mmCIF file of C-alpha atoms in Angstrom:
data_model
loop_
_atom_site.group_PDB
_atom_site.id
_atom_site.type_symbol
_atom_site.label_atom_id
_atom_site.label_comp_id
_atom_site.label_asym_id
_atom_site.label_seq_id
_atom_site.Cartn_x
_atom_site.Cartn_y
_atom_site.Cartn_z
ATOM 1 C CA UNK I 17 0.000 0.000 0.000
ATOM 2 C CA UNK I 18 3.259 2.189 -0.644
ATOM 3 C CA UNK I 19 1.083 4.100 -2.985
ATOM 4 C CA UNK I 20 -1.141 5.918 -0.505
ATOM 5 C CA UNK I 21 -1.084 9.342 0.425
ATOM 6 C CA UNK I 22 -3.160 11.080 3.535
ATOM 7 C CA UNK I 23 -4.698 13.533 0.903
ATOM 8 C CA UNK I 24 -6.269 10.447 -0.933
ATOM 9 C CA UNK I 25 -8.139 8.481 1.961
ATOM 10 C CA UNK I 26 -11.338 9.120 2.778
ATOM 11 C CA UNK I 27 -10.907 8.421 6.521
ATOM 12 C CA UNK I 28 -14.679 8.140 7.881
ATOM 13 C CA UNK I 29 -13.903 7.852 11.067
ATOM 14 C CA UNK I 30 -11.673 11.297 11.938
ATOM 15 C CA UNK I 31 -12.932 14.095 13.902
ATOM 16 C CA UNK I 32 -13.569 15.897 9.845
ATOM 17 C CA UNK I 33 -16.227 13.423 9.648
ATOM 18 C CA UNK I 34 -18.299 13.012 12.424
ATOM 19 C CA UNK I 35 -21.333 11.662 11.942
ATOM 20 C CA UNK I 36 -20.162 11.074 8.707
ATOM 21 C CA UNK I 37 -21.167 6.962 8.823
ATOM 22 C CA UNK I 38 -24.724 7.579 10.226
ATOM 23 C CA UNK I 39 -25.626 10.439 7.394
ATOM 24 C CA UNK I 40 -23.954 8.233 5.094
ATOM 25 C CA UNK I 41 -26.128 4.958 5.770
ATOM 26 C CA UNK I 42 -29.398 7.290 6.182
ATOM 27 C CA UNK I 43 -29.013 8.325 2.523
ATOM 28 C CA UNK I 44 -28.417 5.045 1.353
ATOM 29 C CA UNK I 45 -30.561 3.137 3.218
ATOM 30 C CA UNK I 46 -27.528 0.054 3.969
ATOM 31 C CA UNK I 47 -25.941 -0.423 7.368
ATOM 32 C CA UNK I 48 -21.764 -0.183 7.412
ATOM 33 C CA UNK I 49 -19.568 -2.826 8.511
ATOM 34 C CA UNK I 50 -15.943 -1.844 7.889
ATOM 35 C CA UNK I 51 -14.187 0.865 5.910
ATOM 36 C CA UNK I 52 -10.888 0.242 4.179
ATOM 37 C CA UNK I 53 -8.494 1.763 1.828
ATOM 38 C CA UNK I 54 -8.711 0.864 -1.777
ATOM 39 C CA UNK I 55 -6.137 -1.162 -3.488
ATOM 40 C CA UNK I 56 -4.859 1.765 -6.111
ATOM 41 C CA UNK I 57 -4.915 5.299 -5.642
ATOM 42 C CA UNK I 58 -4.256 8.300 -8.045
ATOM 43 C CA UNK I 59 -3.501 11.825 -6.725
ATOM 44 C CA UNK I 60 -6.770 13.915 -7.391
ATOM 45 C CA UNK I 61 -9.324 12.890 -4.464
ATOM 46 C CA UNK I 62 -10.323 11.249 -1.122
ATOM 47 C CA UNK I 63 -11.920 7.943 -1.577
ATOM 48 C CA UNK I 64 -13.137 4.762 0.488
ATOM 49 C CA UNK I 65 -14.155 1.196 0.390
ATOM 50 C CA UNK I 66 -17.036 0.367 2.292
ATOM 51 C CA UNK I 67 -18.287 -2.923 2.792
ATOM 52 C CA UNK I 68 -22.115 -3.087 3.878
ATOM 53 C CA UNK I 69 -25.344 -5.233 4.180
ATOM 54 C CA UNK I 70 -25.961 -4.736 0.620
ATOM 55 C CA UNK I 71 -22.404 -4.969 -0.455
ATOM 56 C CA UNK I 72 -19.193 -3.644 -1.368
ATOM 57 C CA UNK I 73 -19.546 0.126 -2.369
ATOM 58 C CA UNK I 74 -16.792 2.460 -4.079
ATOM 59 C CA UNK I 75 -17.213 5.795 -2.119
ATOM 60 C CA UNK I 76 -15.102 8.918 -3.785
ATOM 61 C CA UNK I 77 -15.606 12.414 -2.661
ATOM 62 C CA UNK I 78 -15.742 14.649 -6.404
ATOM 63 C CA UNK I 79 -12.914 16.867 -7.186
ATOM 64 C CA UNK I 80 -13.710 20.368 -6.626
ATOM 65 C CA UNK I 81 -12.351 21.471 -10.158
ATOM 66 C CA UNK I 82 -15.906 19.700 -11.466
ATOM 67 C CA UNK I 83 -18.284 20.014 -8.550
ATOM 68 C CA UNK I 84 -19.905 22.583 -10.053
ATOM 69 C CA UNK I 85 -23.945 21.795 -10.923
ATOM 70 C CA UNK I 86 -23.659 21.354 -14.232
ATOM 71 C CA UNK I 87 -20.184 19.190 -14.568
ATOM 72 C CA UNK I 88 -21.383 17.466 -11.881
ATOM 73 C CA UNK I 89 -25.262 16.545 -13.051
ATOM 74 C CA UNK I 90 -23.296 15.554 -16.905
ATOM 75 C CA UNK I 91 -20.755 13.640 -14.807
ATOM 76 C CA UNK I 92 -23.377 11.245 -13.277
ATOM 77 C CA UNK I 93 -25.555 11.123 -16.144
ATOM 78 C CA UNK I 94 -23.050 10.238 -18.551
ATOM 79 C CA UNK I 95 -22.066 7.164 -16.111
ATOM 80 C CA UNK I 96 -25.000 6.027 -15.720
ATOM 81 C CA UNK I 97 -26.207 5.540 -19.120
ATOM 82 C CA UNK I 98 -22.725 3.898 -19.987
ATOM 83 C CA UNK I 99 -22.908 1.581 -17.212
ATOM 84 C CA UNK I 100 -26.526 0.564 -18.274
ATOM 85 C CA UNK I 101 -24.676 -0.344 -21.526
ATOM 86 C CA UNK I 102 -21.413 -1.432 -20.370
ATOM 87 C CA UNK I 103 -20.974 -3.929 -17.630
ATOM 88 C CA UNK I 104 -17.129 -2.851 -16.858
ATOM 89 C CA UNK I 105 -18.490 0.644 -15.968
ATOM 90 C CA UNK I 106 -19.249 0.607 -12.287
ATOM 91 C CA UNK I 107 -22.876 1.670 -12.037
ATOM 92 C CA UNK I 108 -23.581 4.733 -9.377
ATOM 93 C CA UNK I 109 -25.995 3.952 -7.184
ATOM 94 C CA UNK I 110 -29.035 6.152 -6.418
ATOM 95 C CA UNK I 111 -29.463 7.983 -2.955
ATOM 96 C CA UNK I 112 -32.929 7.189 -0.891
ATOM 97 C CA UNK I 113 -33.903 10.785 -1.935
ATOM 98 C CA UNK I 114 -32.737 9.686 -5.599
ATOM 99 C CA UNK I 115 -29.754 11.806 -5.835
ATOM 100 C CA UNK I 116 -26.628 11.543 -7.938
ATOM 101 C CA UNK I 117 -24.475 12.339 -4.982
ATOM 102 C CA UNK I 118 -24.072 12.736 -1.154
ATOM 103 C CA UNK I 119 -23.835 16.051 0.325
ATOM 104 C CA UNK I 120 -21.451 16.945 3.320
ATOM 105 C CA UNK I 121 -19.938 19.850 4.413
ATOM 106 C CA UNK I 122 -20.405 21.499 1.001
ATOM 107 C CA UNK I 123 -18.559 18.413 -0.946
ATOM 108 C CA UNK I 124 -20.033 16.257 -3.156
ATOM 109 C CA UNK I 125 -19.554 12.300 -2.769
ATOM 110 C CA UNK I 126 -20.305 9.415 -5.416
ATOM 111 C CA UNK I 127 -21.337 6.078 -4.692
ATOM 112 C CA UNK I 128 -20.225 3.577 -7.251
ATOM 113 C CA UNK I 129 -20.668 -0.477 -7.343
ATOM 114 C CA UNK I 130 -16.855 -2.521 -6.315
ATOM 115 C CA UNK I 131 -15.649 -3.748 -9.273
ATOM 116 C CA UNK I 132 -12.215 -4.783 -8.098
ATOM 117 C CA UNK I 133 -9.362 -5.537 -10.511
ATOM 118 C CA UNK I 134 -5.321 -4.920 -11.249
ATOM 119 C CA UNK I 135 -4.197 -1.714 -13.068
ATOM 120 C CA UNK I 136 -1.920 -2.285 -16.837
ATOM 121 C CA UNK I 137 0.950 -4.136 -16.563
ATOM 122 C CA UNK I 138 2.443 -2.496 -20.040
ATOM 123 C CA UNK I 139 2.157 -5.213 -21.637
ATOM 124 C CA UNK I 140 1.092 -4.766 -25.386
ATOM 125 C CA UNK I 141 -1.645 -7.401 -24.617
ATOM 126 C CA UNK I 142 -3.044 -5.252 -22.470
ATOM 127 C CA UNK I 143 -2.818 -2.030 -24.604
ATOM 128 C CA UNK I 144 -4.640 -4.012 -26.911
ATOM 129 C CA UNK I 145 -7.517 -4.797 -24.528
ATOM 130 C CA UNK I 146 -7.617 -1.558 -23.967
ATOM 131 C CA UNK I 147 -8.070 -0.400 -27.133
ATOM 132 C CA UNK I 148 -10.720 -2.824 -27.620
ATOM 133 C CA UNK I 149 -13.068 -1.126 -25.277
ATOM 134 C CA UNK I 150 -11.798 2.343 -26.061
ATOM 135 C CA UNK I 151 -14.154 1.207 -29.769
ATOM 136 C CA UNK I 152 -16.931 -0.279 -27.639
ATOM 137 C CA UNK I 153 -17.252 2.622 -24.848
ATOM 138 C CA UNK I 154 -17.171 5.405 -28.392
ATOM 139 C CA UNK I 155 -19.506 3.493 -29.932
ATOM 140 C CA UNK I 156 -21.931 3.677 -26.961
ATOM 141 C CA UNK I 157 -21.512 7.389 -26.059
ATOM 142 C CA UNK I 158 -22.366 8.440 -29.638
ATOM 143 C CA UNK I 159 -25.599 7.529 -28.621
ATOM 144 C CA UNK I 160 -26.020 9.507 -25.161
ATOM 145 C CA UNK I 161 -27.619 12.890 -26.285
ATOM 146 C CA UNK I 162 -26.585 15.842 -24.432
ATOM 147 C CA UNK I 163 -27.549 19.438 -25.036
ATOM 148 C CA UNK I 164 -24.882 20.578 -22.914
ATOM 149 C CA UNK I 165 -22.592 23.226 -24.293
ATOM 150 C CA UNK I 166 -19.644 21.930 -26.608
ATOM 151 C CA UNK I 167 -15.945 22.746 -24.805
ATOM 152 C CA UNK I 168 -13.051 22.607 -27.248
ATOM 153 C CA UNK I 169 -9.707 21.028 -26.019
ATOM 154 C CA UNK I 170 -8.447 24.227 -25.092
ATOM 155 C CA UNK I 171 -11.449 24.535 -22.690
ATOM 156 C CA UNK I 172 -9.312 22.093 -20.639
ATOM 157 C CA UNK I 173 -5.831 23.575 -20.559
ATOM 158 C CA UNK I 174 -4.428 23.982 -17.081
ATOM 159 C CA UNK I 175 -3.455 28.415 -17.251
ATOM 160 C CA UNK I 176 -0.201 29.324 -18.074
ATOM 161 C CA UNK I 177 -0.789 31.783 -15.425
ATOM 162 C CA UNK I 178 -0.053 28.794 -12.431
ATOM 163 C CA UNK I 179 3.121 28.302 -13.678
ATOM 164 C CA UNK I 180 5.945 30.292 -11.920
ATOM 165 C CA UNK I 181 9.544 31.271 -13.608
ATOM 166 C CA UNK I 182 11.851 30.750 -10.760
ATOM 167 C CA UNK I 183 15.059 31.629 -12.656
ATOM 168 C CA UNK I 184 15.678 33.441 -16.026
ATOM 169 C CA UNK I 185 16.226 30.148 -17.985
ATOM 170 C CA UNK I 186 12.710 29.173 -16.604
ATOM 171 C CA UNK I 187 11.316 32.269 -17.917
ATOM 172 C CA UNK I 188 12.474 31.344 -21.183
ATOM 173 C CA UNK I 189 10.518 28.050 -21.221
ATOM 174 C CA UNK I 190 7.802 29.668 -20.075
ATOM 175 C CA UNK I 191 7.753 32.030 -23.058
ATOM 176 C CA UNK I 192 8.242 29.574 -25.572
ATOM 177 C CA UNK I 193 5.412 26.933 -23.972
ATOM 178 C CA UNK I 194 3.001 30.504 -24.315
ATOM 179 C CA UNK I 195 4.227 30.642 -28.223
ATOM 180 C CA UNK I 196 3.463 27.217 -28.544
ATOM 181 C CA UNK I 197 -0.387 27.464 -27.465
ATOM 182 C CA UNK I 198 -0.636 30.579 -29.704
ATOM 183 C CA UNK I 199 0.368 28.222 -32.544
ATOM 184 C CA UNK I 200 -1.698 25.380 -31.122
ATOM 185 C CA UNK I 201 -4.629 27.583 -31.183
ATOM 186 C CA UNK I 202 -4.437 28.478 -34.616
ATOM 187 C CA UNK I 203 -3.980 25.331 -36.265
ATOM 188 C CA UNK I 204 -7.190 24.094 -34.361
ATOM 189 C CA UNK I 205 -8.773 27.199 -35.573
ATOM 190 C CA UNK I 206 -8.354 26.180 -39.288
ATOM 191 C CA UNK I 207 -9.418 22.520 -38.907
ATOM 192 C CA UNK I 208 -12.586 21.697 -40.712
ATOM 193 C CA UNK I 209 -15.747 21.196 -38.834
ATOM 194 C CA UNK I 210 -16.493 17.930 -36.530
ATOM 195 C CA UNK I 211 -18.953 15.990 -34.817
ATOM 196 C CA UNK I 212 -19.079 16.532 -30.428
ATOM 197 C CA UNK I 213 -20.061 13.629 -28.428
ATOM 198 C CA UNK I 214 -19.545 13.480 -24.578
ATOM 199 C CA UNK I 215 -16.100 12.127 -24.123
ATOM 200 C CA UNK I 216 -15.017 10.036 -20.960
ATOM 201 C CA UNK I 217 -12.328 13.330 -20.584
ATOM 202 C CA UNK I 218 -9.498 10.547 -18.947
ATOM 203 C CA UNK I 219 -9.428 7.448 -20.435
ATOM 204 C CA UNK I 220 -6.091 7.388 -19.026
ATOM 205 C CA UNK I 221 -4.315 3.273 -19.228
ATOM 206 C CA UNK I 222 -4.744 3.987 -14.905
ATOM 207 C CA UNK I 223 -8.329 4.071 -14.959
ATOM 208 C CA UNK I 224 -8.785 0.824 -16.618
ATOM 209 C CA UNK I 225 -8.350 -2.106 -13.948
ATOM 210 C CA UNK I 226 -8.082 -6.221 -15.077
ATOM 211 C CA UNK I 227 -8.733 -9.796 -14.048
ATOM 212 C CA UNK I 228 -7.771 -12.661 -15.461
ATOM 213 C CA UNK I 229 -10.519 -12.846 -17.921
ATOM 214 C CA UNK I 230 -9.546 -8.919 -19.568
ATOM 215 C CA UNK I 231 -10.623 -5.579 -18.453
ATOM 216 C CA UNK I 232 -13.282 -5.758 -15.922
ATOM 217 C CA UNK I 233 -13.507 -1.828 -14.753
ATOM 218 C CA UNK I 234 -13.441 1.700 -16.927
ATOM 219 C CA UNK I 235 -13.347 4.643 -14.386
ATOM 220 C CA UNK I 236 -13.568 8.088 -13.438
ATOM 221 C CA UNK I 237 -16.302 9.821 -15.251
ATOM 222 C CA UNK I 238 -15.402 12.952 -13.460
ATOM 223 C CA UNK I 239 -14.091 14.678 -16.748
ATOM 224 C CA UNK I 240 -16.860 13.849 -18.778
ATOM 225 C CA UNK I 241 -17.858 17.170 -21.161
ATOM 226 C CA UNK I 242 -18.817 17.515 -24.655
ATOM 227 C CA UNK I 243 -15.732 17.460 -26.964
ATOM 228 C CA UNK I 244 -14.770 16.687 -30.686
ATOM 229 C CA UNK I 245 -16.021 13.488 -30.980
ATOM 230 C CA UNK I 246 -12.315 12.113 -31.007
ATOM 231 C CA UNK I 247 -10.386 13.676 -28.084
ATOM 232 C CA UNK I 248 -10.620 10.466 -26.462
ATOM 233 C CA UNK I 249 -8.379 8.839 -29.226
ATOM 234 C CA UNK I 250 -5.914 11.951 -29.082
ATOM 235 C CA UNK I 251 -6.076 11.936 -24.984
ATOM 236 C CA UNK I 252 -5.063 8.048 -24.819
ATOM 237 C CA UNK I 253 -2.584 7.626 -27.809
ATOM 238 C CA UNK I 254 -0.572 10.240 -25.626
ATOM 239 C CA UNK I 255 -1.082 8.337 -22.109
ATOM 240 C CA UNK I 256 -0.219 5.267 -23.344
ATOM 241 C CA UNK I 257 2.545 6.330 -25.358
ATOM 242 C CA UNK I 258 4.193 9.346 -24.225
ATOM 243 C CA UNK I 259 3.403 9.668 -20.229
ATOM 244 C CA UNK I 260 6.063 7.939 -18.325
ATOM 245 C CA UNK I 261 4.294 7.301 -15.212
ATOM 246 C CA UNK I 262 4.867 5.649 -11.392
ATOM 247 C CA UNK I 263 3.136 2.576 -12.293
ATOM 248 C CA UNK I 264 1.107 1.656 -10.813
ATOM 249 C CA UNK I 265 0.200 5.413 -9.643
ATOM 250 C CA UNK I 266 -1.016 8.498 -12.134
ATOM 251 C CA UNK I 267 1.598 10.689 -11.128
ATOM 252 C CA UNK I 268 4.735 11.128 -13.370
ATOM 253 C CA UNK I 269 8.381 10.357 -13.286
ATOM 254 C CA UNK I 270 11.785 10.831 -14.515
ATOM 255 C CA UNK I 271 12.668 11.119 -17.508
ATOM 256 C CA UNK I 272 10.112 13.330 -19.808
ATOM 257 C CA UNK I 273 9.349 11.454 -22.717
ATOM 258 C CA UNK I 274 10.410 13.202 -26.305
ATOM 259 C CA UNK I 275 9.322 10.804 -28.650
ATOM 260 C CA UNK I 276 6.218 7.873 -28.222
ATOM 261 C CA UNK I 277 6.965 4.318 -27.416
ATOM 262 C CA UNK I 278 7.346 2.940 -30.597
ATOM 263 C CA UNK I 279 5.736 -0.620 -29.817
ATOM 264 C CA UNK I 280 2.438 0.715 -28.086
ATOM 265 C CA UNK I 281 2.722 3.996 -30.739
ATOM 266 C CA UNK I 282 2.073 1.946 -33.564
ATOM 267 C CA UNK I 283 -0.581 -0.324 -31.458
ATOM 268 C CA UNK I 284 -2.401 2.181 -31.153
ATOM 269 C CA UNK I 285 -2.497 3.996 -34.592
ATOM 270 C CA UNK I 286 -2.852 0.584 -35.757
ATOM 271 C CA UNK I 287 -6.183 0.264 -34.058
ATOM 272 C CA UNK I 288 -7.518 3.721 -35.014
ATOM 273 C CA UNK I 289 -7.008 2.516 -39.088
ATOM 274 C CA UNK I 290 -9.812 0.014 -37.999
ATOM 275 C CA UNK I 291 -12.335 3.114 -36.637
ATOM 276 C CA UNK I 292 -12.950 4.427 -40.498
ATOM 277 C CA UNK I 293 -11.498 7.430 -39.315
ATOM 278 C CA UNK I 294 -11.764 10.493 -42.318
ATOM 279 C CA UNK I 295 -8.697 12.224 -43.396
ATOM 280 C CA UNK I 296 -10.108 15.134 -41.626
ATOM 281 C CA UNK I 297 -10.646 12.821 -38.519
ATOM 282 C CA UNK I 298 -6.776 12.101 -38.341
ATOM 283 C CA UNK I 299 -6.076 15.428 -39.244
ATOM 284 C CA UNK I 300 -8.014 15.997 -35.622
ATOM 285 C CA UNK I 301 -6.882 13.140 -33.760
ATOM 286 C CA UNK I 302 -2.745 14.670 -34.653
ATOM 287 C CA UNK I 303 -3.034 18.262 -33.238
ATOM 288 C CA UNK I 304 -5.441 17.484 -30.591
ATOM 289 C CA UNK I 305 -2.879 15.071 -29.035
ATOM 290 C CA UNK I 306 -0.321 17.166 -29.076
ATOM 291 C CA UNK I 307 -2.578 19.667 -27.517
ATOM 292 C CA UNK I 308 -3.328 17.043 -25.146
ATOM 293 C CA UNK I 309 0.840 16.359 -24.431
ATOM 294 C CA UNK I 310 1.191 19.914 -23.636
ATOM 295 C CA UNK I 311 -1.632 20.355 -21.246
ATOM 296 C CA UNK I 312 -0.359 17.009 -19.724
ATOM 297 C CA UNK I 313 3.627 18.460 -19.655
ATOM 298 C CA UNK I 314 2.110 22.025 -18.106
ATOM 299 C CA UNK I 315 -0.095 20.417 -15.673
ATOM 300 C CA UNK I 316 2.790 18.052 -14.537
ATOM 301 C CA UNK I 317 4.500 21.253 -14.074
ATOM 302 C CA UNK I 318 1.938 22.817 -11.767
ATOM 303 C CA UNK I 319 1.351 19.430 -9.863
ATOM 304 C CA UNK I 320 5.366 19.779 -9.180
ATOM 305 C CA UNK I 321 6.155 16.369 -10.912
ATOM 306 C CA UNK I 322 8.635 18.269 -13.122
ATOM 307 C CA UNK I 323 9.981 21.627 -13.732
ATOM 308 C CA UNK I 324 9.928 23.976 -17.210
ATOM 309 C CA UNK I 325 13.131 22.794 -17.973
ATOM 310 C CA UNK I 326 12.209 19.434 -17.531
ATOM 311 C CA UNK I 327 10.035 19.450 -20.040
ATOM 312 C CA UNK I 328 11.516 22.083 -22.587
ATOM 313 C CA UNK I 329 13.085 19.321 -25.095
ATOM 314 C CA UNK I 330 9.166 17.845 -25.078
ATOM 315 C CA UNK I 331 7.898 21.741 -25.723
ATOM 316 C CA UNK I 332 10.732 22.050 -28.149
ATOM 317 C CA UNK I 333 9.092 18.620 -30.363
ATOM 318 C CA UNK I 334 5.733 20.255 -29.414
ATOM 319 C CA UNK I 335 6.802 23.590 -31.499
ATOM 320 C CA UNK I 336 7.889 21.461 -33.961
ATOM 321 C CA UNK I 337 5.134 19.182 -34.352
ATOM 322 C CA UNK I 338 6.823 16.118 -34.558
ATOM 323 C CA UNK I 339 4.269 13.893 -33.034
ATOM 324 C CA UNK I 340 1.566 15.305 -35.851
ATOM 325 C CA UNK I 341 4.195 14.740 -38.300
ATOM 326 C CA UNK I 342 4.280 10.900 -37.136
ATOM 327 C CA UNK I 343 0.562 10.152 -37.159
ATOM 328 C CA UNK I 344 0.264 11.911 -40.071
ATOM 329 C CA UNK I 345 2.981 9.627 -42.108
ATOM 330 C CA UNK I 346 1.440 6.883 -40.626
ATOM 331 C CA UNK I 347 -2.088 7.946 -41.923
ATOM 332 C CA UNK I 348 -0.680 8.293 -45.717
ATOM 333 C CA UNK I 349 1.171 4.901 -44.789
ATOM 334 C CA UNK I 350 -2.040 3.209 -44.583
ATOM 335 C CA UNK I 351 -3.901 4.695 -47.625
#
């Protein structure tokens, strides 16, 4: 349990939480019988097992960077239509008052069915199995309607403005990451037109867990929004390519990747050829990931995983577009 930090256990019993248990079992009508600590944790929010009368129960309290009404009403909607489509999506269950969420002391908590499982091993296998229900879970959104505002992937960029230039070399970075995002900008500004569906927002290879019989759990619908219809393609060809992780945490280590694994990179793209993706499609699916990899670089940045000079050779391949360049050639490759 090396994994755990204080800041991600939802620890019922403290002082914080006082008649936490007895609120908690009102509103869902079951009667506790022991809390404990789930078996994999990523850094964003407090969360629980709780094993009760009427079973096992997933309890996470809902980051406050989406609590707001409407992310948060989208949020449970969205996973609860998937999971009545989808067994691997653990369905939320309903309060007595027939509520998405659980109220206390002005946070939001979700109540999810256990599904229990182990988290990627890197294997290409798994990537693979992955991939597999990346198809299935896009083919099942398309038909959730939402009229909820579109957000473009720019919607989601961490500010430039949270990161600090400590030293004059940082300052540089900094300058050349904001010249980057003036580029990115305008290159997603002359894309052709696309289709928005809701997008899971982090299908990250961390919230997919496994059993021996394949994947078994997609999680974390907390970033669920309205986006081109393939940011989830551009979001996970970077995480399981180019984010060198703490397996088998979210958080990020030493070094920064440059370039994408070349075994999972062409995995991946290999799969996408099978979606009857549109030139204009791949076109997308190019820039927006490398939108994606510098909103992942400048968020690891704020998060203090790395510094801006960490990650200036990645900014540098960034400016230069290398990564479209590759999917791109791999595109004409297949046609």
């Amino acid at each position: 349990m090396s994994n755990l930090n204080t800041h991600d256990v939802l620890f019922i019993n403290s002082p914080e939480f006082k008649d936490f248990q007895s609120a908690l079992e009102h509103t869902y009508n079951f009667k506790m019988q022991t809390a404990r600590l789930p078996e994999h944790i990523s850094f964003t929010s407090r969360k629980v097992l709780i094993d009760t009368d009427k079973g096992t129960f997933f309890l996470k309290e809902k980051p406050l960077y989406c609590s707001g009404e409407f992310e948060s009403k989208l949020a449970a909607d969205f996973q609860k239509f998937i999971s009545s489509n989808l067994n691997i999506v653990p369905k939320p269950v309903q309060t007595v008052f027939n509520d998405s969420y659980f109220v206390w002391g002005g946070r939001l908590y979700f109540l999810t069915q256990y599904l229990q499982g182990r988290v990627y091993n890197g294997s290409i296998h798994d990537l693979r199995q992955i991939l597999e229900v990346l198809g299935t879970f896009r083919a099942v959104a398309r038909e959730y309607i939402s009229d909820s505002k579109p957000f473009e992937p720019f919607d989601l960029l961490v500010p430039l403005a949270y990161i600090h230039a400590n030293t004059q070399e940082d300052g540089k970075v900094l300058k050349t990451a904001e010249k980057i995002l003036i580029d990115l900008k305008q290159k997603y500004k002359a894309l052709r037109p696309t289709l928005y569906a809701v997008a899971h927002g982090d299908f990250s290879i961390f919230n997919v867990l496994f059993n021996e019989g394949g994947v078994v759990a997609l999680n974390d619908f907390d970033n669920a929004k309205k986006l081109p219809a393939v940011q989830d393609l551009a979001e996970f060809l970077v995480s399981s390519t180019l984010v060198n992780y703490v397996a088998p945490l979210s958080n990020l280590k030493h070094p920064v990747y440059v370039t994408p694994h070349t075994a999972s990179f062409d995995t991946v793209l290999t799969y996408f050829a099978k979606l009857n993706l549109t030139p204009d499609d791949w076109a997308r699916v190019a820039l927006q990931a490398e939108i994606a990899w510098f909103d992942l670089l400048t968020l690891a940045v704020v998060k203090g995983d790395y510094t801006l000079r960490d990650i200036a050779p990645a900014l540098e391949c960034i400016g230069a577009h290398t990564l479209r360049a590759k999917i791109i050639r791999f595109f004409d490759t297949i046609n």
